[in-house]
């Protein structure tokens, strides 16, 4: 979200230009905010110049993403805390539908113009204040919501300080009253008939009335502060749920800010206020113990307020215990949430309330599948070497109050009677294959601070545990599917009846896989080809794909082999990802490979170009990834003739790099060729200009 992040950091003058830019609601600012990553990832200029179908596809994708965001707000809703946000977002979606359903190309043109205007504002801001847009290492990007939280924290702190002053005044009043009442009693005992006693008694009665009013005012102030605290807590829980959603997306390849520094600051500040308030309640209780009277409001209300305050503290603490780093192995797969038996992995939890008693040992216990009563047929695991560890504060390279479980591993428990584990279990041993078993780690912490004790729990996102490296690819498909659909992390039976996904969601996640692994995502044309491969030529963002279509159904056939081997869509995609990472990374990153293009479109692109123009696309018949080269020549009558070569796989590319094959193609061709037919990389770049930097040796 680089451009929108910079927009949010503008000074007030330039920020006002942005507000004017979005004042007519052609694109509501909340839509720009929530979909910033996606909006900036599209090539709107290209869409404007292309046919209407691409604009329509992007418009439907935008509506689907807004529906998904609304669904997440409902999922994380508590006490209607998201009501206003949901209302504004739903209204924005309806406005977009009303305005652009008939002409989605208008939306594409408008967004393209808005992004250009934003860049112009940023350029102007850079000229007037060159250092303004460089974020400081510790600087937070302040949004309206963040500013709201900061203001409420400041109000809370100010209110507590005012309450503290009021209680101190109350303590002084009570001290003065006690002194005068004691003096009155002495006079009453020594001279009971003294006429001054009546006046003294009236004076004391006035003081007790004033004291009663002050006690009631203090209690009303505490009630008000607890109300503010409730609102602040709801805001913090919303921010936390948004962070959890970003973490979930980051696990499957999206680029998101998953830093906890700001949340920790807010949670710790709120907890400090609540513990301060608890201390003030204890002070009030001490005042009550020293003095009470008929009609005293303290006895009843103090108990109720203390209970309500403790509930707020417990709620804040339980929410503040989070998994900061999801389970991950250093090898053989660096993808998060994938674990191999008997291989070391790490996972880290963090308490966002950075308060601890030095004399209380904060020990965290880790368990796997703690609530496993319904997991019939699932494998069972032991955690080695230990399932407990102590939480530490601000250690080098570990900011915050954290517990890092590093270098732990899982060992499968032996099946009763067999003497073996079930790493390769058959259908009779469990209802789901091992790559669809979802396992969850649970962490438990016995927390104690200022004599307040409570047990905290948090859980990881679901992980898939495999025993053979050949299972890693399909295991990752399971992780993608359940996280893409925002499944309840505690639903470990998700794959007993996996829901379908829309192409709008799946296409976004597929692009993340490429941008995460290769630093280059998929463009509209590439995604369109993949969508047509899964859903047919009439694919839209709302087209649905089942889990079986994605990961099991044999959609590719190895025509070059006699074995008739078949493989799924995901197996094909993951094979291409591996091929790029091992042999084609720089070529792919620098857009020398078109990659995903249908044979029909390939012919359409090349027949308009001069002879010798070629392009590189991924083979649709190679299980573990293959790349092929296609070029155009012309017959004597001027008709185009398209040539393709057999795909180059990892086997061939281990021996010779693709740029060298392209340079000397005539030497490797099966038929005799007087010269290299590969002359211009599509659209019109001379071969050596495009591939020269990648040749293994200097070539003239």
Coordinates of N, CA and C in Angstrom, one line a residue, residues 92-298:
X92 N -21.4 2.6 0.6 CA -20.5 2.8 -0.5 C -20.6 1.8 -1.6
X93 N -20.8 0.5 -1.1 CA -21.0 -0.5 -2.1 C -22.2 -0.3 -3.0
X94 N -23.3 0.1 -2.3 CA -24.6 0.3 -3.0 C -24.4 1.5 -4.0
X95 N -23.7 2.5 -3.6 CA -23.5 3.7 -4.5 C -22.7 3.3 -5.7
X96 N -21.7 2.5 -5.5 CA -20.8 2.0 -6.6 C -21.7 1.2 -7.6
X97 N -22.5 0.3 -7.0 CA -23.4 -0.5 -7.9 C -24.3 0.3 -8.7
X98 N -24.9 1.3 -8.1 CA -25.9 2.2 -8.8 C -25.2 3.0 -9.8
X99 N -24.0 3.4 -9.6 CA -23.3 4.4 -10.5 C -22.6 3.7 -11.6
X100 N -22.1 2.4 -11.4 CA -21.2 1.9 -12.4 C -21.6 0.5 -13.0
X101 N -22.7 0.0 -12.5 CA -23.1 -1.4 -13.1 C -23.2 -1.4 -14.6
X102 N -23.9 -0.3 -15.1 CA -24.1 -0.3 -16.6 C -22.8 0.1 -17.3
X103 N -21.9 0.9 -16.7 CA -20.7 1.3 -17.4 C -19.5 1.1 -16.5
X104 N -19.0 -0.1 -16.3 CA -17.9 -0.3 -15.4 C -16.6 0.4 -15.9
X105 N -16.5 0.6 -17.2 CA -15.4 1.3 -17.7 C -15.2 2.7 -17.2
X106 N -16.3 3.3 -16.8 CA -16.2 4.6 -16.2 C -15.5 4.6 -14.9
X107 N -15.7 3.5 -14.1 CA -15.0 3.3 -12.8 C -13.5 3.1 -13.1
X108 N -13.1 2.3 -14.1 CA -11.7 2.1 -14.3 C -11.1 3.4 -14.7
X109 N -11.7 4.2 -15.6 CA -11.2 5.5 -16.0 C -11.1 6.5 -14.8
X110 N -12.1 6.4 -13.9 CA -12.0 7.3 -12.8 C -10.9 7.0 -11.8
X111 N -10.8 5.7 -11.5 CA -9.7 5.2 -10.6 C -8.3 5.6 -11.2
X112 N -8.2 5.3 -12.5 CA -6.9 5.7 -13.2 C -6.6 7.1 -13.0
X113 N -7.6 8.0 -13.2 CA -7.4 9.4 -13.0 C -7.1 9.8 -11.5
X114 N -7.8 9.2 -10.6 CA -7.5 9.4 -9.2 C -6.1 9.1 -8.8
X115 N -5.6 7.9 -9.2 CA -4.3 7.5 -8.9 C -3.2 8.5 -9.4
X116 N -3.5 9.0 -10.7 CA -2.6 10.0 -11.2 C -2.6 11.3 -10.4
X117 N -3.8 11.7 -10.0 CA -3.9 12.9 -9.2 C -3.2 12.8 -7.9
X118 N -3.4 11.6 -7.3 CA -2.7 11.3 -6.0 C -1.2 11.4 -6.2
X119 N -0.6 10.9 -7.3 CA 0.8 10.9 -7.5 C 1.2 12.4 -7.7
X120 N 0.4 13.2 -8.4 CA 0.7 14.6 -8.6 C 0.8 15.3 -7.2
X121 N -0.2 15.0 -6.3 CA -0.2 15.6 -5.0 C 1.1 15.2 -4.2
X122 N 1.4 14.0 -4.3 CA 2.7 13.5 -3.7 C 3.9 14.2 -4.2
X123 N 3.9 14.4 -5.5 CA 5.1 15.0 -6.1 C 5.2 16.5 -5.6
X124 N 4.0 17.1 -5.5 CA 4.0 18.5 -5.0 C 4.5 18.6 -3.6
X125 N 4.0 17.6 -2.8 CA 4.4 17.6 -1.4 C 5.9 17.3 -1.2
X126 N 6.5 16.5 -2.1 CA 7.9 16.1 -2.0 C 8.7 17.4 -2.3
X127 N 8.2 18.2 -3.3 CA 9.0 19.4 -3.7 C 9.0 20.4 -2.5
X128 N 7.9 20.6 -1.8 CA 7.8 21.5 -0.7 C 8.4 21.0 0.6
X129 N 8.4 19.7 0.7 CA 9.0 19.1 2.0 C 9.5 17.8 1.6
X130 N 10.8 17.7 1.1 CA 11.3 16.5 0.6 C 11.4 15.3 1.6
X131 N 11.6 15.7 2.9 CA 11.7 14.6 3.9 C 10.4 14.2 4.5
X132 N 9.4 14.9 4.1 CA 8.1 14.7 4.8 C 7.6 13.2 4.6
X133 N 7.8 12.7 3.4 CA 7.2 11.4 3.1 C 8.1 10.2 3.4
X134 N 9.3 10.5 4.0 CA 10.1 9.4 4.5 C 9.7 9.0 5.9
X135 N 9.1 7.8 6.1 CA 8.7 7.4 7.4 C 9.8 7.2 8.4
X136 N 9.7 7.8 9.5 CA 10.7 7.5 10.6 C 10.5 6.1 11.1
X137 N 11.6 5.5 11.5 CA 11.5 4.1 12.0 C 10.4 3.8 13.0
X138 N 10.2 4.7 13.9 CA 9.3 4.5 15.0 C 8.0 5.2 14.8
X139 N 7.8 5.9 13.6 CA 6.6 6.7 13.4 C 5.5 5.8 13.0
X140 N 4.3 6.0 13.6 CA 3.1 5.3 13.2 C 2.4 6.1 12.1
X141 N 1.7 5.4 11.2 CA 0.9 6.0 10.2 C -0.5 6.3 10.8
X142 N -0.8 7.5 11.0 CA -2.0 7.9 11.8 C -3.2 8.0 10.9
X143 N -4.1 7.1 11.1 CA -5.4 7.1 10.3 C -6.4 7.7 11.3
X144 N -7.7 7.9 10.7 CA -8.7 8.5 11.5 C -9.0 7.6 12.7
X145 N -9.0 6.3 12.5 CA -9.3 5.4 13.6 C -8.2 5.4 14.7
X146 N -6.9 5.4 14.2 CA -5.8 5.5 15.1 C -5.8 6.8 15.9
X147 N -6.1 7.8 15.3 CA -6.2 9.1 16.0 C -7.3 9.1 17.0
X148 N -8.4 8.4 16.7 CA -9.5 8.3 17.6 C -9.1 7.5 18.9
X149 N -8.3 6.5 18.7 CA -7.8 5.7 19.8 C -6.9 6.5 20.7
X150 N -6.0 7.2 20.0 CA -5.0 8.1 20.8 C -5.8 9.1 21.6
X151 N -6.8 9.7 21.0 CA -7.5 10.8 21.7 C -8.3 10.2 22.9
X152 N -8.8 9.0 22.7 CA -9.6 8.3 23.8 C -8.6 7.9 24.9
X153 N -7.5 7.4 24.6 CA -6.5 7.1 25.6 C -6.1 8.3 26.4
X154 N -5.9 9.4 25.7 CA -5.5 10.7 26.4 C -6.6 11.2 27.3
X155 N -7.9 11.0 26.8 CA -9.0 11.4 27.6 C -9.1 10.5 28.9
X156 N -8.9 9.2 28.7 CA -8.9 8.3 29.8 C -7.9 8.6 30.8
X157 N -6.7 8.9 30.4 CA -5.6 9.3 31.3 C -5.9 10.5 32.0
X158 N -6.5 11.5 31.3 CA -6.8 12.8 31.9 C -8.0 12.6 32.9
X159 N -9.0 11.7 32.6 CA -10.1 11.5 33.5 C -9.6 10.8 34.8
X160 N -8.7 9.8 34.6 CA -8.1 9.1 35.8 C -7.4 10.1 36.7
X161 N -6.6 11.0 36.1 CA -5.9 11.9 36.9 C -6.8 12.8 37.7
X162 N -7.9 13.3 37.0 CA -8.9 14.1 37.7 C -9.6 13.3 38.8
X163 N -9.9 12.0 38.6 CA -10.4 11.2 39.6 C -9.5 11.0 40.8
X164 N -8.2 10.9 40.5 CA -7.2 10.8 41.6 C -7.2 12.0 42.4
X165 N -7.3 13.2 41.8 CA -7.4 14.4 42.5 C -8.6 14.5 43.4
X166 N -9.7 14.0 42.8 CA -11.0 14.1 43.5 C -10.9 13.2 44.8
X167 N -10.3 12.0 44.6 CA -10.2 11.1 45.8 C -9.3 11.7 46.8
X168 N -8.2 12.3 46.4 CA -7.4 13.0 47.4 C -8.1 14.0 48.1
X169 N -8.9 14.8 47.4 CA -9.7 15.9 48.1 C -10.7 15.2 49.1
X170 N -11.3 14.1 48.6 CA -12.3 13.4 49.4 C -11.6 12.8 50.7
X171 N -10.3 12.4 50.5 CA -9.5 11.9 51.6 C -9.3 13.0 52.6
X172 N -9.0 14.2 52.1 CA -8.7 15.4 53.0 C -10.0 15.8 53.7
X173 N -11.2 15.8 53.0 CA -12.4 16.1 53.6 C -12.8 15.1 54.7
X174 N -12.5 13.8 54.4 CA -12.8 12.8 55.4 C -11.9 13.0 56.6
X175 N -10.6 13.3 56.4 CA -9.7 13.5 57.5 C -10.1 14.7 58.4
X176 N -10.5 15.8 57.7 CA -11.0 17.0 58.5 C -12.2 16.6 59.3
X177 N -13.2 15.9 58.6 CA -14.4 15.5 59.3 C -14.1 14.6 60.5
X178 N -13.2 13.6 60.3 CA -12.8 12.8 61.5 C -12.2 13.5 62.6
X179 N -11.4 14.5 62.3 CA -10.7 15.3 63.3 C -11.8 16.1 64.1
X180 N -12.7 16.8 63.4 CA -13.7 17.6 64.0 C -14.7 16.8 64.8
X181 N -15.0 15.6 64.2 CA -16.0 14.8 64.9 C -15.4 14.3 66.2
X182 N -14.1 13.9 66.2 CA -13.4 13.5 67.4 C -13.4 14.6 68.4
X183 N -13.1 15.8 68.0 CA -13.1 17.0 68.9 C -14.5 17.2 69.5
X184 N -15.5 17.1 68.6 CA -16.9 17.2 69.1 C -17.2 16.2 70.2
X185 N -16.8 15.0 70.0 CA -17.0 13.9 71.0 C -16.4 14.2 72.3
X186 N -15.2 14.8 72.2 CA -14.4 15.2 73.5 C -15.2 16.2 74.2
X187 N -15.6 17.3 73.5 CA -16.4 18.4 74.1 C -17.7 17.9 74.7
X188 N -18.4 17.0 73.9 CA -19.7 16.4 74.3 C -19.5 15.6 75.6
X189 N -18.4 14.9 75.8 CA -18.3 14.1 77.0 C -17.9 15.0 78.2
X190 N -17.1 16.1 77.9 CA -16.7 16.9 79.0 C -17.7 18.0 79.4
X191 N -18.4 18.6 78.5 CA -19.4 19.6 78.8 C -20.7 19.3 77.9
X192 N -21.5 18.3 78.3 CA -22.6 17.9 77.4 C -23.7 19.0 77.3
X193 N -23.7 20.0 78.2 CA -24.7 21.0 78.1 C -24.3 22.3 77.4
X194 N -23.1 22.2 76.8 CA -22.5 23.4 76.1 C -23.5 23.8 75.0
X195 N -24.0 25.0 74.9 CA -24.9 25.4 73.8 C -24.2 25.4 72.4
X196 N -22.9 25.5 72.4 CA -22.2 25.5 71.1 C -22.3 24.1 70.4
X197 N -22.6 23.1 71.2 CA -22.6 21.7 70.6 C -23.6 21.6 69.5
X198 N -24.8 22.3 69.7 CA -25.8 22.2 68.6 C -25.3 22.8 67.3
X199 N -24.6 23.9 67.4 CA -24.1 24.5 66.1 C -23.0 23.6 65.5
X200 N -22.2 23.0 66.5 CA -21.1 22.1 66.0 C -21.7 20.9 65.3
X201 N -22.8 20.4 65.8 CA -23.4 19.2 65.2 C -24.0 19.6 63.8
X202 N -24.6 20.7 63.7 CA -25.1 21.2 62.4 C -23.9 21.3 61.4
X203 N -22.8 21.8 61.9 CA -21.6 22.0 61.0 C -21.2 20.6 60.6
X204 N -21.1 19.6 61.5 CA -20.7 18.3 61.1 C -21.7 17.6 60.2
X205 N -23.0 17.9 60.4 CA -24.0 17.3 59.4 C -23.8 17.9 58.0
X206 N -23.5 19.2 58.0 CA -23.2 19.8 56.7 C -22.0 19.1 56.0
X207 N -21.0 18.9 56.8 CA -19.8 18.2 56.3 C -20.1 16.8 55.8
X208 N -20.9 16.1 56.5 CA -21.2 14.7 56.1 C -22.0 14.7 54.8
X209 N -22.9 15.7 54.7 CA -23.7 15.9 53.4 C -22.8 16.2 52.3
X210 N -21.8 17.1 52.5 CA -20.8 17.4 51.5 C -20.0 16.2 51.1
X211 N -19.6 15.4 52.1 CA -18.8 14.2 51.9 C -19.6 13.2 51.1
X212 N -20.9 13.1 51.4 CA -21.7 12.2 50.7 C -21.8 12.5 49.2
X213 N -22.0 13.9 49.0 CA -22.1 14.3 47.6 C -20.7 14.0 46.8
X214 N -19.6 14.3 47.5 CA -18.3 14.0 46.9 C -18.1 12.5 46.6
X215 N -18.6 11.7 47.5 CA -18.5 10.2 47.3 C -19.3 9.8 46.0
X216 N -20.5 10.4 46.0 CA -21.4 10.1 44.8 C -20.8 10.6 43.5
X217 N -20.2 11.8 43.6 CA -19.6 12.4 42.4 C -18.4 11.5 41.9
X218 N -17.6 11.0 42.9 CA -16.5 10.1 42.5 C -17.0 8.8 41.9
X219 N -18.0 8.3 42.5 CA -18.6 7.0 41.9 C -19.1 7.2 40.5
X220 N -19.8 8.4 40.3 CA -20.3 8.7 39.0 C -19.2 8.9 38.0
X221 N -18.0 9.5 38.5 CA -16.9 9.6 37.6 C -16.3 8.3 37.2
X222 N -16.3 7.4 38.2 CA -15.8 6.0 37.9 C -16.7 5.3 36.9
X223 N -18.0 5.5 37.0 CA -18.9 4.9 36.1 C -18.7 5.4 34.7
X224 N -18.5 6.7 34.6 CA -18.2 7.4 33.3 C -16.9 6.8 32.7
X225 N -15.9 6.7 33.5 CA -14.6 6.2 33.0 C -14.7 4.7 32.5
X226 N -15.5 3.9 33.2 CA -15.7 2.6 32.8 C -16.5 2.5 31.4
X227 N -17.4 3.5 31.3 CA -18.1 3.5 30.0 C -17.1 3.9 28.8
X228 N -16.2 4.9 29.1 CA -15.2 5.2 28.1 C -14.3 4.1 27.8
X229 N -14.0 3.3 28.9 CA -13.1 2.2 28.7 C -13.7 1.1 27.9
X230 N -15.0 0.9 28.0 CA -15.7 -0.1 27.2 C -15.6 0.3 25.7
X231 N -15.8 1.6 25.4 CA -15.7 2.1 24.0 C -14.3 1.9 23.5
X232 N -13.3 2.3 24.3 CA -11.9 2.1 23.9 C -11.6 0.7 23.7
X233 N -12.1 -0.2 24.5 CA -11.8 -1.6 24.4 C -12.3 -2.1 23.0
X234 N -13.6 -1.7 22.7 CA -14.2 -2.1 21.4 C -13.3 -1.7 20.2
X235 N -12.8 -0.4 20.3 CA -11.9 0.1 19.2 C -10.7 -0.8 19.1
X236 N -10.1 -1.1 20.3 CA -8.9 -1.9 20.3 C -9.1 -3.3 19.7
X237 N -10.3 -3.9 20.1 CA -10.6 -5.2 19.6 C -10.8 -5.2 18.1
X238 N -11.4 -4.1 17.6 CA -11.5 -4.0 16.1 C -10.1 -3.9 15.4
X239 N -9.3 -3.1 16.0 CA -7.9 -3.0 15.5 C -7.2 -4.3 15.5
X240 N -7.4 -5.0 16.6 CA -6.7 -6.4 16.8 C -7.3 -7.3 15.7
X241 N -8.6 -7.3 15.5 CA -9.2 -8.2 14.5 C -8.7 -7.9 13.1
X242 N -8.5 -6.6 12.8 CA -7.9 -6.2 11.5 C -6.5 -6.7 11.4
X243 N -5.7 -6.6 12.5 CA -4.3 -7.1 12.5 C -4.3 -8.6 12.3
X244 N -5.2 -9.4 12.9 CA -5.3 -10.8 12.8 C -5.7 -11.2 11.3
X245 N -6.5 -10.4 10.7 CA -6.8 -10.6 9.3 C -5.6 -10.3 8.4
X246 N -4.9 -9.3 8.7 CA -3.7 -9.0 7.9 C -2.6 -10.1 8.1
X247 N -2.5 -10.6 9.3 CA -1.6 -11.7 9.6 C -2.0 -13.0 8.8
X248 N -3.3 -13.3 8.8 CA -3.8 -14.4 8.0 C -3.5 -14.3 6.5
X249 N -3.7 -13.0 6.0 CA -3.4 -12.8 4.6 C -1.9 -12.9 4.3
X250 N -1.1 -12.4 5.2 CA 0.4 -12.4 5.1 C 0.9 -13.8 5.0
X251 N 0.2 -14.7 5.8 CA 0.6 -16.1 5.8 C 0.5 -16.8 4.4
X252 N -0.5 -16.3 3.6 CA -0.7 -16.9 2.3 C -0.2 -16.0 1.2
X253 N 0.7 -15.1 1.5 CA 1.4 -14.4 0.5 C 1.2 -12.9 0.3
X254 N 0.1 -12.4 0.9 CA -0.1 -10.9 0.7 C 0.9 -10.1 1.5
X255 N 1.1 -8.9 1.0 CA 2.1 -8.0 1.6 C 1.3 -7.1 2.6
X256 N 1.5 -7.3 3.9 CA 0.7 -6.6 4.9 C 1.7 -6.2 6.0
X257 N 1.3 -5.1 6.7 CA 2.0 -4.7 7.9 C 1.5 -5.5 9.1
X258 N 2.3 -6.4 9.6 CA 1.9 -7.2 10.8 C 2.7 -6.8 12.1
X259 N 3.2 -5.6 12.1 CA 3.9 -5.2 13.3 C 2.9 -5.0 14.4
X260 N 3.3 -5.3 15.6 CA 2.5 -5.2 16.8 C 2.9 -4.0 17.7
X261 N 3.8 -3.2 17.3 CA 4.3 -2.2 18.2 C 3.2 -1.2 18.6
X262 N 2.4 -0.8 17.6 CA 1.4 0.2 17.9 C 0.3 -0.4 18.8
X263 N -0.1 -1.6 18.5 CA -1.2 -2.3 19.3 C -0.7 -2.5 20.7
X264 N 0.6 -2.9 20.8 CA 1.1 -3.1 22.2 C 1.1 -1.8 23.0
X265 N 1.4 -0.7 22.3 CA 1.4 0.6 23.0 C 0.0 0.9 23.5
X266 N -1.0 0.7 22.6 CA -2.4 1.0 23.0 C -2.9 0.0 24.1
X267 N -2.6 -1.3 23.9 CA -3.1 -2.2 24.9 C -2.4 -2.0 26.3
X268 N -1.1 -1.7 26.3 CA -0.4 -1.5 27.5 C -0.9 -0.2 28.2
X269 N -1.1 0.9 27.4 CA -1.6 2.1 27.9 C -3.0 1.9 28.6
X270 N -3.9 1.2 27.9 CA -5.2 0.9 28.4 C -5.2 0.1 29.7
X271 N -4.3 -0.9 29.7 CA -4.2 -1.7 30.9 C -3.6 -0.9 32.1
X272 N -2.7 -0.1 31.8 CA -2.1 0.8 32.9 C -3.2 1.7 33.5
X273 N -4.1 2.2 32.6 CA -5.2 3.0 33.1 C -6.2 2.2 34.0
X274 N -6.5 1.0 33.5 CA -7.4 0.1 34.3 C -6.8 -0.3 35.6
X275 N -5.6 -0.7 35.6 CA -4.9 -1.1 36.9 C -4.8 0.2 37.8
X276 N -4.6 1.3 37.3 CA -4.6 2.6 38.1 C -6.0 2.8 38.7
X277 N -7.0 2.6 37.9 CA -8.4 2.7 38.3 C -8.7 1.7 39.4
X278 N -8.2 0.5 39.3 CA -8.4 -0.5 40.3 C -7.8 -0.1 41.6
X279 N -6.6 0.5 41.5 CA -5.9 1.0 42.7 C -6.7 2.1 43.4
X280 N -7.3 3.0 42.6 CA -8.2 4.0 43.1 C -9.4 3.5 43.8
X281 N -10.0 2.4 43.2 CA -11.1 1.7 43.9 C -10.7 1.2 45.3
X282 N -9.5 0.6 45.3 CA -9.0 0.1 46.6 C -8.8 1.2 47.6
X283 N -8.4 2.4 47.1 CA -8.2 3.5 48.0 C -9.6 4.0 48.5
X284 N -10.6 4.0 47.7 CA -12.0 4.3 48.1 C -12.4 3.3 49.2
X285 N -12.1 2.0 48.9 CA -12.6 1.0 49.9 C -11.9 1.2 51.2
X286 N -10.7 1.6 51.2 CA -10.0 1.9 52.5 C -10.6 3.1 53.2
X287 N -11.1 4.1 52.4 CA -11.8 5.3 53.0 C -13.1 4.8 53.6
X288 N -13.7 3.9 52.9 CA -15.0 3.3 53.5 C -14.8 2.6 54.8
X289 N -13.7 1.8 54.8 CA -13.4 1.0 56.0 C -13.1 1.9 57.2
X290 N -12.5 3.1 56.9 CA -12.2 4.0 58.0 C -13.5 4.8 58.5
X291 N -14.4 4.9 57.6 CA -15.6 5.7 57.9 C -16.8 5.4 57.0
X292 N -17.9 5.2 57.6 CA -19.2 5.0 56.9 C -20.3 5.6 57.7
X293 N -21.5 5.7 57.0 CA -22.6 6.4 57.7 C -23.9 5.8 57.0
X294 N -25.0 6.2 57.5 CA -26.3 5.7 57.0 C -26.5 6.3 55.6
X295 N -26.8 5.5 54.6 CA -27.0 5.9 53.2 C -25.7 6.1 52.5
X296 N -24.6 5.6 53.0 CA -23.2 5.6 52.4 C -23.3 4.8 51.0
X297 N -23.0 5.5 49.9 CA -23.1 4.8 48.6 C -22.0 3.8 48.3
X298 N -20.9 3.9 49.1 CA -19.7 3.1 48.7 C -19.9 1.6 48.9

